[in-house]
Amino acid sequence: MNFSTRCIHTQTRFADPVGSLVMPLYMTASYAHDSLGANGSHGDYDYSRLQNPTREALEDTVRDLEGGIDCLAFSSGMAAIACLMELFRPGDEIVTSWDLYGGSIRLFDAVTRKNGVKVQSVDTSDLDAVARLITPATRAIYVESPTNPLMVVSDIRRLAQLAHDNDALLVVDNTFLTPYFCNPLKLGADVVVHSGTKYLCGHNDVVCGFVVTSRQDVSDQLRYLIKTIGSGLSPFDAWLVARGLKTLPLRMERHQQSALAIAQWLQGNPKVTQVTYTGLPDNPDHQLCLRQGTGFGGMVTFRVDTPETARRVLENVHLILFAESLGGAESLITYPLTQTHADVPADELAQKGIDGCLLRLSVGLEDPQDLIADLQQALA
Ligand SMILES: *Cc1c(COP(=O)(O)O)cnc(C)c1O
């Protein structure tokens, strides 16, 4: 079956006594048992921290879309990444992308390092630079592609090869492209993480996260960890995300079409000094995106001439909302300097070019001409 069909039908493979088309919402904390089984087992369901049919239906859909052997749904993207980090022990080393979602940087700095794991960051689009940081203690390479907010793309096939040559895992945060545009596991990655809050949910109404893996050992460890830590997604949120997933292909196509139109329009505005959208044919990562996927997504990063212009844009957009997050029906504009990257040290921000002139736009599902008109009046 093709991708769009699988978005809709994977979840319906279950036996329901009344023939419900949609996986019902099992709002229960616990499950009653008929008997004490011979081997001490009471059936498949004990307690919703461990198992819940609604959450499992969602996990199975995301597992299928990413092409993994297992998927776990978490109460947020950060809960997913934090659980994944519990695979590592004091003395282990991880190499991460240099430009990452600010919350991931905070997690690695404040929690992972405290737990004795050495985390080093580097431009993962430079394979030699990654290779130089690898030691016998390296357990994983962790990349975001494209990165947030600078949209740098890494070569996933070559990073997977490098990781495997060194007995390490390749982890890819696939939040921006989603399995509709890119399947890192099929390119050799071992683990995919998602902030499902973004495109997978798609409606700006749930916070959730996923880990998908192609490896049985990682799946076994994560199943044990999620049951122990208890950061699984609530059944109600799982039900909403499963509903959102059915339109993922339609939404991604529209996000992408509108993002290209807006990126092209921004390029012609005199107050805009730089537009970074991998879907623009002259973007340096355009061809790499096409070699490892089928599209570019709906995120556009741009620079304006002065911090005052940036402030005016944030204050004067009407339709586009000045808000954190991305990937939903509503277009959102973000100021990385004071929002997603507020906790990143000043010298690091300066090095990366995350300054007062940088804006990040999540192009929503509104009519693109209305979005352009809104940007036009805000930039006037
Ligand atoms: C939002 C985001 C996260 C964190 O996910 P939450 O659902 O907000 O916890 C991680 N990675 C990327 C790329 C994100 O955009």
CSV table of N, CA, C and O and ligand atoms in Angstrom, one decimal, residues 75-79 81 101 103-104 142 144 146 148 173 175-176 193-198 207-209 325-326 360, ligand 1:
chain,number,residue,atom,x,y,z
A,75,SER,N,4.9,11.7,25.9
A,75,SER,CA,4.1,12.8,26.2
A,75,SER,C,4.6,14.1,25.7
A,75,SER,O,4.0,15.2,25.7
A,76,SER,N,5.8,14.1,25.1
A,76,SER,CA,6.3,15.3,24.3
A,76,SER,C,7.5,14.8,23.5
A,76,SER,O,8.1,13.7,23.8
A,77,GLY,N,8.0,15.6,22.6
A,77,GLY,CA,9.2,15.3,21.9
A,77,GLY,C,10.4,15.2,22.8
A,77,GLY,O,11.2,14.4,22.7
A,78,MET,N,10.4,16.2,23.8
A,78,MET,CA,11.5,16.1,24.8
A,78,MET,C,11.5,14.9,25.6
A,78,MET,O,12.6,14.3,26.0
A,79,ALA,N,10.3,14.4,26.0
A,79,ALA,CA,10.2,13.2,26.8
A,79,ALA,C,10.8,12.0,25.9
A,79,ALA,O,11.4,11.1,26.5
A,81,ILE,N,13.1,12.2,23.5
A,81,ILE,CA,14.6,12.3,23.4
A,81,ILE,C,15.2,12.0,24.8
A,81,ILE,O,16.3,11.3,24.9
A,101,TYR,N,17.4,22.1,17.7
A,101,TYR,CA,16.3,22.6,18.5
A,101,TYR,C,16.8,23.0,19.9
A,101,TYR,O,17.5,22.2,20.5
A,103,GLY,N,15.6,23.2,22.8
A,103,GLY,CA,15.2,22.3,23.9
A,103,GLY,C,16.1,21.1,24.0
A,103,GLY,O,16.5,20.5,25.0
A,104,SER,N,16.6,20.6,22.8
A,104,SER,CA,17.5,19.5,22.7
A,104,SER,C,18.9,19.9,23.3
A,104,SER,O,19.5,19.1,24.0
A,142,TYR,N,23.9,12.1,16.7
A,142,TYR,CA,22.6,12.5,16.8
A,142,TYR,C,22.4,13.8,15.9
A,142,TYR,O,23.1,14.8,16.2
A,144,GLU,N,19.9,16.5,13.5
A,144,GLU,CA,18.6,17.1,13.1
A,144,GLU,C,18.9,17.5,11.6
A,144,GLU,O,19.9,18.0,11.3
A,146,PRO,N,16.6,18.9,8.2
A,146,PRO,CA,17.4,20.1,8.4
A,146,PRO,C,17.3,20.6,9.8
A,146,PRO,O,16.4,20.3,10.5
A,148,ASN,N,17.3,23.2,13.1
A,148,ASN,CA,16.4,24.3,13.5
A,148,ASN,C,17.2,25.3,14.2
A,148,ASN,O,17.9,25.0,15.2
A,173,ASP,N,16.5,13.3,14.1
A,173,ASP,CA,15.3,14.0,14.5
A,173,ASP,C,14.7,14.4,13.1
A,173,ASP,O,15.1,15.3,12.4
A,175,THR,N,11.6,15.6,12.6
A,175,THR,CA,10.4,16.5,12.9
A,175,THR,C,10.1,17.4,11.7
A,175,THR,O,8.9,17.5,11.3
A,176,PHE,N,11.1,18.0,11.1
A,176,PHE,CA,10.8,19.0,10.0
A,176,PHE,C,10.3,18.3,8.7
A,176,PHE,O,9.5,18.9,8.0
A,193,VAL,N,13.6,10.2,15.8
A,193,VAL,CA,12.8,10.8,16.9
A,193,VAL,C,12.0,11.9,16.2
A,193,VAL,O,12.3,12.5,15.2
A,194,HIS,N,10.8,12.2,16.9
A,194,HIS,CA,9.9,13.2,16.4
A,194,HIS,C,9.4,14.0,17.5
A,194,HIS,O,9.0,13.5,18.5
A,195,SER,N,9.2,15.3,17.3
A,195,SER,CA,8.3,16.1,18.0
A,195,SER,C,7.0,15.9,17.3
A,195,SER,O,6.7,16.6,16.3
A,196,GLY,N,6.1,15.0,17.7
A,196,GLY,CA,4.8,14.8,17.1
A,196,GLY,C,3.9,16.0,17.2
A,196,GLY,O,2.8,16.0,16.6
A,197,THR,N,4.2,16.9,18.1
A,197,THR,CA,3.5,18.1,18.4
A,197,THR,C,3.4,18.9,17.0
A,197,THR,O,2.4,19.7,16.9
A,198,LYS,N,4.3,18.7,16.1
A,198,LYS,CA,4.5,19.5,15.0
A,198,LYS,C,3.6,18.9,13.8
A,198,LYS,O,2.4,18.9,13.9
A,207,VAL,N,0.7,18.1,22.5
A,207,VAL,CA,2.2,18.0,22.7
A,207,VAL,C,2.5,16.5,22.7
A,207,VAL,O,1.9,15.8,23.6
A,208,CYS,N,3.3,16.0,21.9
A,208,CYS,CA,3.7,14.6,21.9
A,208,CYS,C,5.0,14.3,21.2
A,208,CYS,O,5.5,15.2,20.5
A,209,GLY,N,5.5,13.1,21.4
A,209,GLY,CA,6.8,12.8,20.8
A,209,GLY,C,6.8,11.3,20.4
A,209,GLY,O,6.0,10.5,20.9
A,325,SER,N,6.6,27.0,18.3
A,325,SER,CA,6.1,25.8,17.6
A,325,SER,C,6.0,25.9,16.1
A,325,SER,O,6.3,27.0,15.6
A,326,LEU,N,5.5,24.9,15.5
A,326,LEU,CA,5.6,24.8,14.0
A,326,LEU,C,4.7,23.6,13.6
A,326,LEU,O,4.3,22.8,14.4
A,360,ARG,N,12.0,32.9,11.9
A,360,ARG,CA,11.6,31.6,11.4
A,360,ARG,C,10.1,31.4,11.2
A,360,ARG,O,9.4,31.7,12.1
B,1,LIG,C1,9.6,21.0,19.0
B,1,LIG,C2,10.8,20.2,18.7
B,1,LIG,C3,11.3,19.3,19.6
B,1,LIG,C4,10.7,19.1,21.0
B,1,LIG,O1,9.4,18.6,21.0
B,1,LIG,P1,8.3,18.9,22.0
B,1,LIG,O2,7.1,18.1,21.5
B,1,LIG,O3,8.1,20.4,22.0
B,1,LIG,O4,8.7,18.4,23.4
B,1,LIG,C5,12.4,18.5,19.2
B,1,LIG,N1,13.0,18.6,18.0
B,1,LIG,C6,12.5,19.5,17.1
B,1,LIG,C7,13.2,19.6,15.8
B,1,LIG,C8,11.4,20.3,17.4
B,1,LIG,O5,11.0,21.2,16.5
